[in-house]
Coordinates of C-alpha atoms in Angstrom, one line a residue:
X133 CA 94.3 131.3 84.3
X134 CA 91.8 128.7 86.1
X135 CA 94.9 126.0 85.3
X136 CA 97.9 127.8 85.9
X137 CA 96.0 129.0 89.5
X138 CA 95.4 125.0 89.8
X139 CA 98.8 123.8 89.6
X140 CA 100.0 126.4 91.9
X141 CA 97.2 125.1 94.1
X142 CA 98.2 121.9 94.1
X143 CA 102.4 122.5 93.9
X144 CA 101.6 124.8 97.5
X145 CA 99.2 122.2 98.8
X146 CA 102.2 119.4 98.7
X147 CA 104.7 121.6 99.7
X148 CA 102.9 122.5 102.7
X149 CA 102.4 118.9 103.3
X150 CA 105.7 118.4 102.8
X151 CA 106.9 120.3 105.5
X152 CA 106.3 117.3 107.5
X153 CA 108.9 115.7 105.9
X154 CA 111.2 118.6 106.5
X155 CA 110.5 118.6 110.3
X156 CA 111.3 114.9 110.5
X157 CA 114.9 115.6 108.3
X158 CA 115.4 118.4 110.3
X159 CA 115.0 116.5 113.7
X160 CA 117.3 113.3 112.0
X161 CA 120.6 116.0 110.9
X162 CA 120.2 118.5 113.7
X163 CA 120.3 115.3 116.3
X164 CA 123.6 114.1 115.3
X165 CA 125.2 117.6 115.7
X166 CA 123.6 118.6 118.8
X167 CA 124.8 115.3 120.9
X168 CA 128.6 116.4 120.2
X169 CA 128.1 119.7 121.9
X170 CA 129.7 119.6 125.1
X171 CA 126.9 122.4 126.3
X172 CA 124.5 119.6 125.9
X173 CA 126.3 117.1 127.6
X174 CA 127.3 119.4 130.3
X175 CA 123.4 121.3 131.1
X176 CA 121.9 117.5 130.6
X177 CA 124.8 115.7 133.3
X178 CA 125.7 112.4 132.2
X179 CA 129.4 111.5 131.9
X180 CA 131.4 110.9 129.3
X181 CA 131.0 106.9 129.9
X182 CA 127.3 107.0 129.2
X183 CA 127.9 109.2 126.0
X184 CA 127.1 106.2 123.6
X185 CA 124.4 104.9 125.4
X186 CA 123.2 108.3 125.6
X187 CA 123.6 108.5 121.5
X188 CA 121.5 105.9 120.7
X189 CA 119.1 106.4 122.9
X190 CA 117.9 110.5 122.0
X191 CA 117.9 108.6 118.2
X192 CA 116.4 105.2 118.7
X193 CA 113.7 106.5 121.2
X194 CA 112.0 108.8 118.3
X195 CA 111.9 106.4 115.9
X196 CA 110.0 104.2 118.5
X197 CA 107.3 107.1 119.1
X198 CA 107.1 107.3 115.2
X199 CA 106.7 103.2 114.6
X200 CA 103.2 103.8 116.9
X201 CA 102.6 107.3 115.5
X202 CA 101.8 105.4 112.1
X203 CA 98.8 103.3 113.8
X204 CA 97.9 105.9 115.8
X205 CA 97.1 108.2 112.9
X206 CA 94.9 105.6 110.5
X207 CA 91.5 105.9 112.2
X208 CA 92.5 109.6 113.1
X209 CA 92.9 110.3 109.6
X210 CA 89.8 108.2 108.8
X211 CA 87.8 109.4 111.3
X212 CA 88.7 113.0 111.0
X213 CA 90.5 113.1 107.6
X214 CA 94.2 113.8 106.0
X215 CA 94.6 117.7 106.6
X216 CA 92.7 117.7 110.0
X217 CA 95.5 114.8 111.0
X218 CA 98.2 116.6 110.1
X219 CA 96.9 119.4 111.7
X220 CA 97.2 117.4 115.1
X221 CA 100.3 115.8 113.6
X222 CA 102.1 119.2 114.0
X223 CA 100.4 120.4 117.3
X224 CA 101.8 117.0 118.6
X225 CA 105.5 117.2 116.9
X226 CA 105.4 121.1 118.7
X227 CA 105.1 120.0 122.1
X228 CA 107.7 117.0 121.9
X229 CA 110.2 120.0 120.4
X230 CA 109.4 122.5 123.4
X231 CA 109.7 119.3 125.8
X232 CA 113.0 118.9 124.2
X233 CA 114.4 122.6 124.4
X234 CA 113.9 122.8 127.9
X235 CA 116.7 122.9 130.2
X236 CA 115.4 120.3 132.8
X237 CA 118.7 119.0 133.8
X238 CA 117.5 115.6 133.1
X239 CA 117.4 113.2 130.4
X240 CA 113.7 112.1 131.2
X241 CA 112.4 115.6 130.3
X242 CA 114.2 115.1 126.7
X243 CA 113.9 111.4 125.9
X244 CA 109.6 112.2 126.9
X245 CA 109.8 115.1 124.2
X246 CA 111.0 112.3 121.7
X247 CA 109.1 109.8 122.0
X248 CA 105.9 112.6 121.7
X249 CA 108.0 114.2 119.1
X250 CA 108.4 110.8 117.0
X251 CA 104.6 110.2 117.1
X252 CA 103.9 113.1 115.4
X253 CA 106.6 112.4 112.8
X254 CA 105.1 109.1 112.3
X255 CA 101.9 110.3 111.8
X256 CA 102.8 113.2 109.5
X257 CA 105.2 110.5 107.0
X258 CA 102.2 108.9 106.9
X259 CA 99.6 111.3 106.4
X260 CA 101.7 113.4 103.5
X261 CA 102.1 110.8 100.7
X262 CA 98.5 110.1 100.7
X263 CA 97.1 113.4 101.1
X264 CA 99.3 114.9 98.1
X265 CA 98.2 111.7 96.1
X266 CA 94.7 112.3 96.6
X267 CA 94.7 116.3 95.7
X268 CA 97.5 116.2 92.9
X269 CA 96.5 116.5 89.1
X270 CA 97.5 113.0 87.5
X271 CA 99.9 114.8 84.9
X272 CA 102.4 116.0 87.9
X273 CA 101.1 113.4 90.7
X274 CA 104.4 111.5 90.6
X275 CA 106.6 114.6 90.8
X276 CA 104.5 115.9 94.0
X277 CA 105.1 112.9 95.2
X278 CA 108.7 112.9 95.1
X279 CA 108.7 116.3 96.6
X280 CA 108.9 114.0 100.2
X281 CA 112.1 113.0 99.9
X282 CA 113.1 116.0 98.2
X283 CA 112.0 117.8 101.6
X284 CA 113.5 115.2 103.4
X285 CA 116.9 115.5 101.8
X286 CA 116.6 119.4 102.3
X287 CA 115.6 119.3 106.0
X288 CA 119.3 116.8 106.8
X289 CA 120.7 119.5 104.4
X290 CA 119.5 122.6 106.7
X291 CA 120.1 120.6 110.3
X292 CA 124.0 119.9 109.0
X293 CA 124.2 123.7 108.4
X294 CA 122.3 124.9 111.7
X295 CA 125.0 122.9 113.8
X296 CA 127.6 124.2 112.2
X297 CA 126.6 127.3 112.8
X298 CA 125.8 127.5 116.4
X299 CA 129.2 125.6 117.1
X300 CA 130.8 127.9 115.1
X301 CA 129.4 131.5 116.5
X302 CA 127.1 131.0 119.8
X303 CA 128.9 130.7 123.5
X304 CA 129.5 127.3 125.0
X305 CA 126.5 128.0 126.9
X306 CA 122.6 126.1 127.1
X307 CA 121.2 128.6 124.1
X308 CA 123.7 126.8 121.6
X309 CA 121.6 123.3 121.7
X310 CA 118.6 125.2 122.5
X311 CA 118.7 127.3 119.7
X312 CA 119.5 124.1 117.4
X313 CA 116.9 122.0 118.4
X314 CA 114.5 124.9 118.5
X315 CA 114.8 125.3 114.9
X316 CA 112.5 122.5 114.7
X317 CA 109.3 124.8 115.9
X318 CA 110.0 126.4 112.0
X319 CA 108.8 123.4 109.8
X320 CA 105.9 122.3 112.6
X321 CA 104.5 125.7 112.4
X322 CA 104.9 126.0 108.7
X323 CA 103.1 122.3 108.2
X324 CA 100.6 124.0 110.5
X325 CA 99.8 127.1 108.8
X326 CA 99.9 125.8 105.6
X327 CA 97.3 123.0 106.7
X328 CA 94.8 126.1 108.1
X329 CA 95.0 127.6 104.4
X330 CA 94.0 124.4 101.9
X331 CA 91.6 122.3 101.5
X332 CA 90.4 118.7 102.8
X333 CA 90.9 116.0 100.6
X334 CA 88.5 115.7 97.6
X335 CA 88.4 112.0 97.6
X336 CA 88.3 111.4 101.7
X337 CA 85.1 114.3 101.6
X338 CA 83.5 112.0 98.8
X339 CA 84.0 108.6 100.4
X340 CA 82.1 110.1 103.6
X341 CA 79.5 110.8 101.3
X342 CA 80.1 114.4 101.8
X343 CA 79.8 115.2 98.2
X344 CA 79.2 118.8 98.1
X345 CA 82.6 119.2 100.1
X346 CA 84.5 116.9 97.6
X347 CA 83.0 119.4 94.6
X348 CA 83.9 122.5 96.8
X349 CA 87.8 121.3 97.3
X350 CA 88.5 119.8 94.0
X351 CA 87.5 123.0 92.5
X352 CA 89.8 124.8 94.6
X353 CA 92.8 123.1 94.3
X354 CA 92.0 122.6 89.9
X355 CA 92.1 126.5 90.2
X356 CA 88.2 127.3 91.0
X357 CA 86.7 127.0 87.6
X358 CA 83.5 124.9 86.9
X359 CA 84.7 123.3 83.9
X360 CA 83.6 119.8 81.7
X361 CA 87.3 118.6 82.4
X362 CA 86.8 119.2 86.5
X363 CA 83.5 117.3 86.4
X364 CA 84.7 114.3 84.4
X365 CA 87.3 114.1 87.0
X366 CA 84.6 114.5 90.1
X367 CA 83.0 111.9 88.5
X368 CA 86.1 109.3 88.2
X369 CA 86.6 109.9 91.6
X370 CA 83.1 109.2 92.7
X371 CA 83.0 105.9 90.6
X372 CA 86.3 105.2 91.8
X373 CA 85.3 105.3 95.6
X374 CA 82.1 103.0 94.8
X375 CA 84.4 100.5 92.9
X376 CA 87.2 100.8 95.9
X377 CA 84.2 99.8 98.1
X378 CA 83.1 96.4 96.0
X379 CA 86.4 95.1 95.7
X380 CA 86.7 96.1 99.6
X381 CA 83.9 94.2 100.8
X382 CA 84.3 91.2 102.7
X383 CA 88.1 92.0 103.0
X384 CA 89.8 89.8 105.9
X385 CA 93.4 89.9 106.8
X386 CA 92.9 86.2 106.2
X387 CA 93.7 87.0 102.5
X388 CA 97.2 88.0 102.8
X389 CA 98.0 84.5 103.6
X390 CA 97.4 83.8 99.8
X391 CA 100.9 83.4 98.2
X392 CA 100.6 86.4 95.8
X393 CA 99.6 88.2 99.3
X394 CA 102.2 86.7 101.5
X395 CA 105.3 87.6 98.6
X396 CA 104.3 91.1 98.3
X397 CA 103.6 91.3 102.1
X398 CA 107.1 90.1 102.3
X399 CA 108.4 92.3 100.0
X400 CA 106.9 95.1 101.9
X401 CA 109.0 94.0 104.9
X402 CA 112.4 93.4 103.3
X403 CA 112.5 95.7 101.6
X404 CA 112.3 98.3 104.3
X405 CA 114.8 96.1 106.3
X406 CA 117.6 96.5 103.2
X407 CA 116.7 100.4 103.1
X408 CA 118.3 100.5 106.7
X409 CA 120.8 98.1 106.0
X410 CA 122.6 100.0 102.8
X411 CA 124.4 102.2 106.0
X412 CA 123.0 105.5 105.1
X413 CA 120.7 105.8 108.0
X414 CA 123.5 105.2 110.0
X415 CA 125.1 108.2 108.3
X416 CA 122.7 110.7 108.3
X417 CA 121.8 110.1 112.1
X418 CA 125.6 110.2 113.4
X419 CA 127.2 112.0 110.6
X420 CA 129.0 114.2 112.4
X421 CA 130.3 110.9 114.9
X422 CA 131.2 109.9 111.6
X423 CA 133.4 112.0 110.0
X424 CA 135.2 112.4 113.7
X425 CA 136.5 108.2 113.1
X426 CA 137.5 108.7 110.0
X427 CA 139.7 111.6 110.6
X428 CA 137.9 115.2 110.0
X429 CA 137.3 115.8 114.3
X430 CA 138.4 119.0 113.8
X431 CA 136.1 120.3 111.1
X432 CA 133.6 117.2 111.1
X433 CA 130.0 119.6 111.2
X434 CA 131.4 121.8 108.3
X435 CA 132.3 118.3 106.3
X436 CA 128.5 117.2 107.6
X437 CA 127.1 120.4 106.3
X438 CA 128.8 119.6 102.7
X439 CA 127.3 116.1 103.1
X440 CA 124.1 117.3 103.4
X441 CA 124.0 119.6 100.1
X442 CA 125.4 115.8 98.3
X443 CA 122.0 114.6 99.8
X444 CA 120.0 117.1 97.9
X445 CA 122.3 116.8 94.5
X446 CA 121.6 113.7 94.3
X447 CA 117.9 112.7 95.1
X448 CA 117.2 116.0 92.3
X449 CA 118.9 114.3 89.7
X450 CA 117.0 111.1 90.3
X451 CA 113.5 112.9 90.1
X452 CA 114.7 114.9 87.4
X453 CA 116.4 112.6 85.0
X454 CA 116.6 109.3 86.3
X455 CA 112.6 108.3 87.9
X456 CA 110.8 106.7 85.7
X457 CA 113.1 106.2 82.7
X458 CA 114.8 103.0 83.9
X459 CA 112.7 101.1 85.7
X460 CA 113.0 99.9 89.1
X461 CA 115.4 97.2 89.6
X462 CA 118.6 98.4 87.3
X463 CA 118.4 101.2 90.1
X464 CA 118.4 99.3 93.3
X465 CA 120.8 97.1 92.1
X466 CA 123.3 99.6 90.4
X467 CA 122.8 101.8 93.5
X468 CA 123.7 98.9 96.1
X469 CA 126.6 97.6 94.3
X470 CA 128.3 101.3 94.6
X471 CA 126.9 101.9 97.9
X472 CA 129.0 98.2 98.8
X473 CA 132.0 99.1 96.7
X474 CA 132.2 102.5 98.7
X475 CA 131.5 101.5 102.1
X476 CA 134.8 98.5 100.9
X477 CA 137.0 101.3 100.1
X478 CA 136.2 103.2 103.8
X479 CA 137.2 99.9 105.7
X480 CA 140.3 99.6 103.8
X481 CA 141.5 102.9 104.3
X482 CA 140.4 103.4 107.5
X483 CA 142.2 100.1 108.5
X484 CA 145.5 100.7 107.0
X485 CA 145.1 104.2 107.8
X486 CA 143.9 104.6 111.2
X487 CA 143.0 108.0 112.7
X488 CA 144.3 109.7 115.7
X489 CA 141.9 111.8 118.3
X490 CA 144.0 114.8 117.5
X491 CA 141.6 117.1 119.5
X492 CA 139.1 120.0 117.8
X493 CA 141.7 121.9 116.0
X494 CA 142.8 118.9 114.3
X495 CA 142.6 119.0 110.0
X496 CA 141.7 115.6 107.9
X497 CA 144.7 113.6 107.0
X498 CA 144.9 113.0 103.3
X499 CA 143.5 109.3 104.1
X500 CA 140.8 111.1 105.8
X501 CA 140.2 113.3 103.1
X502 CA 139.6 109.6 100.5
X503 CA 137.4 108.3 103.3
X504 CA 135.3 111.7 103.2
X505 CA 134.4 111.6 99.8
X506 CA 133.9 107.8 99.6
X507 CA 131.0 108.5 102.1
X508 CA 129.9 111.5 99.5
X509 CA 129.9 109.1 97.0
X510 CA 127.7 106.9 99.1
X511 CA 125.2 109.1 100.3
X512 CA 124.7 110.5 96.8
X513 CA 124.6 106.8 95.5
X514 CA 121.4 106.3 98.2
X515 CA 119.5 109.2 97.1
X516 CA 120.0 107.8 93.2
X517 CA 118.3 104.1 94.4
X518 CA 117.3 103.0 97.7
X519 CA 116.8 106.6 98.9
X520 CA 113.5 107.4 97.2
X521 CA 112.8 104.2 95.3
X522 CA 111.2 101.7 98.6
X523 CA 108.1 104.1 99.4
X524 CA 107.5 104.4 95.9
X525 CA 107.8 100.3 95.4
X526 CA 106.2 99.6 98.3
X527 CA 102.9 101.9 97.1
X528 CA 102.7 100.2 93.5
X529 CA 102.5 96.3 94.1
X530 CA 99.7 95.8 96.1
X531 CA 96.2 95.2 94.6
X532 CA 93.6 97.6 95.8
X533 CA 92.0 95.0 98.2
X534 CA 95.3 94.7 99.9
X535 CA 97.5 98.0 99.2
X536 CA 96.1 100.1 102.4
X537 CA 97.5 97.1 104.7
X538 CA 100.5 96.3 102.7
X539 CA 101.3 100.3 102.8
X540 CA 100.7 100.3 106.4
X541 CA 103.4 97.1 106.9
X542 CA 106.1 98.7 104.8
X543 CA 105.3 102.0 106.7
X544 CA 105.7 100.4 110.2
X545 CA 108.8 98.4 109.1
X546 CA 110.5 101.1 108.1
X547 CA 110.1 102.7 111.5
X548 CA 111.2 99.4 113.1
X549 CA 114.7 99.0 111.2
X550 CA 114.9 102.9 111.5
X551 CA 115.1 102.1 115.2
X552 CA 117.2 99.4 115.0
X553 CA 120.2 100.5 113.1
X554 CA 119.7 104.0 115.5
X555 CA 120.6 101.4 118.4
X556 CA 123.2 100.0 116.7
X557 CA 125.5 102.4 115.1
X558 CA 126.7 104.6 118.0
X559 CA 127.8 101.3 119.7
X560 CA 129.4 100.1 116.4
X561 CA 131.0 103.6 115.7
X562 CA 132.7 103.1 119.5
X563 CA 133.3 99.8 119.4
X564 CA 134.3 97.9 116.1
X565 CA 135.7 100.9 114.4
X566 CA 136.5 100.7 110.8
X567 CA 134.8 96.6 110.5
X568 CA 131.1 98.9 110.7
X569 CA 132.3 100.0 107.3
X570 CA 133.1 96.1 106.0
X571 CA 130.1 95.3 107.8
X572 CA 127.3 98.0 105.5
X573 CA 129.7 96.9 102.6
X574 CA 128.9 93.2 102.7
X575 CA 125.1 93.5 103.7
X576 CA 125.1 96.2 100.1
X577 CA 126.6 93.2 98.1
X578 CA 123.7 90.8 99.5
X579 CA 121.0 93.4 98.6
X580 CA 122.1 92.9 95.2
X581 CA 121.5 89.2 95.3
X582 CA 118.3 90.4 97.0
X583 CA 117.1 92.5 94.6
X584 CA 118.0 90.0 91.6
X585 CA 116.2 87.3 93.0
X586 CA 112.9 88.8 94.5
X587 CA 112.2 92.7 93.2
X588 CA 110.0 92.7 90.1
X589 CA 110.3 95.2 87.1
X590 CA 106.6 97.6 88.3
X591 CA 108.2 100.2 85.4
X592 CA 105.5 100.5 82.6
X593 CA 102.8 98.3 84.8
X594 CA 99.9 99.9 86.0
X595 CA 98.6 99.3 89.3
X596 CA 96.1 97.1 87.5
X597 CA 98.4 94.8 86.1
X598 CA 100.7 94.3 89.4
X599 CA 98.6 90.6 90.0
X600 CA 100.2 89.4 87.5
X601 CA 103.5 90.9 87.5
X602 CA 103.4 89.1 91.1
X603 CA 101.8 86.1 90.0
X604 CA 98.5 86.3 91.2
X605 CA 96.9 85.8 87.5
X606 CA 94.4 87.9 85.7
X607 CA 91.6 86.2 86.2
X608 CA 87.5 88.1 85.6
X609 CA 86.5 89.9 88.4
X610 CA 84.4 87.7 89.5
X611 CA 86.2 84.5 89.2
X612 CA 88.9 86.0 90.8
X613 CA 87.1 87.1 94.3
X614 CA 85.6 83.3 94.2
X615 CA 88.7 81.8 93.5
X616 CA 90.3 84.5 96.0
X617 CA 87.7 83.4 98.6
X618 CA 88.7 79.2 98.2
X619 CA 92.1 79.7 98.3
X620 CA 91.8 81.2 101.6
X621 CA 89.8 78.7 103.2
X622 CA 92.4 76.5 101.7
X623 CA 95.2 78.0 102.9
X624 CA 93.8 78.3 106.5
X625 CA 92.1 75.1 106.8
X626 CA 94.1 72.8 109.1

């Protein structure tokens, strides 16, 4: 009874977590639906000119607030711990929502509840991974873990549908956005309750030297019984957090300038940047803008809602059948060739078939119709490869001295690019027309090259051995900080 009770526990305690990741999918498929609605554009006055600009702005702007909520929410989190900063992570995320649903008349109001929104996004994408890491039992640690992009795909999933819907049955009238965007107060409330009903992190209680805490929690979340198993496993973590704190000591950011450092360091960076770059950010964000260029105006949010549901098929199958059974690389490079080869066949189609702006009751042409599934086939691709896979890379290649920092700079990146391609892809959408397509299709054909040339096989490694999978050596532990130590000074001495 005591196990089955703990792996409830432990499921509940990352799906509450996990409703982070919901709030922030929610937010990115609900976005795109909402700036189509002529309600929105009408209560919020700005003309049909400043539409684009408008666009990337309510996107880009959030993503911003999030790139900071992720240094914001480090000494929060260290100071206060992981469930007490998501706790604020959701209070915060709350009032950038009501900020947002408020008929103001001006865009000031609703870009301010962004950018407050997008800091507690940031800090809650954060936050999640490494709280559920901490809490989960080692036997089902990596499929909690992939419950964040599960969320994730689930929450685009949901928005598609909600925009559909309140197109579909409520008035042209200020409650149809309202009521869209209001949705969001669901998942920041759930995150919230389901934060007041666990427990703080074991290992955080224990490496604040609050040991009696750290017993108290573990127990709970293993299913409250005092048994041999649940003290061996008190006890790993304890010598754990002493051994973290050796290897710790002395640390200076000096050290990532070693070249083992700087190549995973850059690896952290790039591989964020391709993420972006594979188009499906772009998608997800302006789906709905989308589907209207290539051809489906009139029924573009129900084809977004269908888009969504390919979202969830696809990053299920990975976690289920594909994650951890081929390794790391055959994925991302299998997964960017298709993404290229389908973003080719959009272009062409779209170039030789070009739509026409045949107003709302307008159907898909049967070009349209080719063009609609090739983005299918795309997003589904993603959420096979370069969907779940960077986070997950990014968290196994750094040593222990270095992973917090290196996590932190493939966190921050992400946000960074996030906001970049936001900018970018309502201007492209308006401007270049059916080259955006050739454009995501040859940057997927370089990230093949890319991920040929510098991603490493981290499959069957453990975390242990990723020094030299990188080619930092195995060296003794102690030859290794002393020869660690030289090649710094080498490395920085003028």
């Amino acid at each position: 009874m005591g196990r089955k009770l703990g792996l409830f526990r432990a499921t509940y305690l990352a799906s509450a977590s996990c409703m982070g990741s919901f709030a922030f999918a929610f937010d990115t498929g609900v976005i795109s639906g909402v700036l189509t609605l002529p309600s929105f554009q009408r209560d919020f006055r700005y003309s049909t000119s400043q539409k684009t600009t408008v666009n990337s702005n309510a996107v880009s702007i959030l993503q911003a607030g999030a790139f900071f909520g992720c240094f914001f929410t480090m000494p929060i989190a260290s100071k206060l711990g992981r469930r007490s900063g998501l706790i604020l992570s959701s209070l915060v995320f709350t009032v950038g929502t009501i900020l947002q649903i408020i008929n103001a008349h001006t865009l000031g109001t609703f870009y301010a509840g962004r950018v407050i929104a997008g800091l507690g996004i940031g800090a809650a994408t954060t936050l999640i991974p490494m709280y559920a890491a901490e809490m989960a039992p080692k036997e089902i640690r990596g499929r909690l873990g992939a419950c964040f992009q599960l969320f994730f795909a689930t929450g685009v999933m949901v928005a598609y549908w909600v925009t559909y819907a309140v197109s579909k049955d409520q008035p042209d009238a200020t409650k149809q956005w309202q009521i869209a965007l209001g949705l969001q107060l669901l998942p920041s409330t759930l995150l919230l309750l389901g934060m007041c009903t666990v427990k703080e992190s074991a290992r955080w209680l224990a490496a604040k030297g609050k040991k009696d805490k750290a017993w108290e929690s573990l127990k709970w979340v293993r299913g409250g019984e005092e048994t041999e198993e649940l003290q061996k496993e008190f006890d790993e973590i304890i010598a754990g957090i002493e051994e973290e704190a050796r290897v710790k000591e002395n640390f200076t950011i000096r050290e990532l300038l070693l070249p083992v450092n700087r190549y995973r360091i850059f690896i952290a960076f790039t591989i964020q940047l391709c993420a972006q770059l594979t188009g499906n950010t772009s998608l997800a964000y302006y789906a709905n803008q989308i589907f209207e260029a290539v051809g489906a105006e009139g029924e573009a949010k129900l084809v977004t809602g269908f888009f969504g549901v390919v979202k969830v098929v696809g990053v299920s199958i990975f976690q289920l059948f594909v994650l951890d059974r081929v390794g790391r690389r055959v994925p991302f490079m299998v997964g960017a060739f298709a993404m290229g080869s389908f973003m080719l066949i959009i272009a062409c189609v779209l170039a030789t078939h070009p739509t026409q702006s045949g107003g709302s009751n307008s159907s898909p042409t049967k070009a349209g119709i080719a063009m609609i599934i090739m983005t299918y086939a795309e997003a589904f691709s993603f959420n096979m490869s370069w969907g779940p896979l960077p986070w997950l890379y990014v968290g196994e290649i750094f040593s222990s001295r270095t992973r917090e920092v290196g996590v932190a700079v493939g966190a921050a990146s992400q946000w960074l690019f996030n906001f970049m391609m936001s900018q970018i892809t309502p201007h492209a959408i308006t401007n270049i027309g059916w080259r955006m397509f050739l454009m995501f299709a040859i940057f997927n054909y370089a990230i093949i090259v890319y991920s040929w040339f510098f991603l490493k096989e981290t499959s069957n490694h453990s975390l242990e051995e990723m020094q030299a999978v990188f080619g930092g050596g195995d060296p003794p532990k102690e030859a290794s900080l002393a020869g660690e130590k030289g090649e710094i000074d080498a490395t920085v001495r003028p």
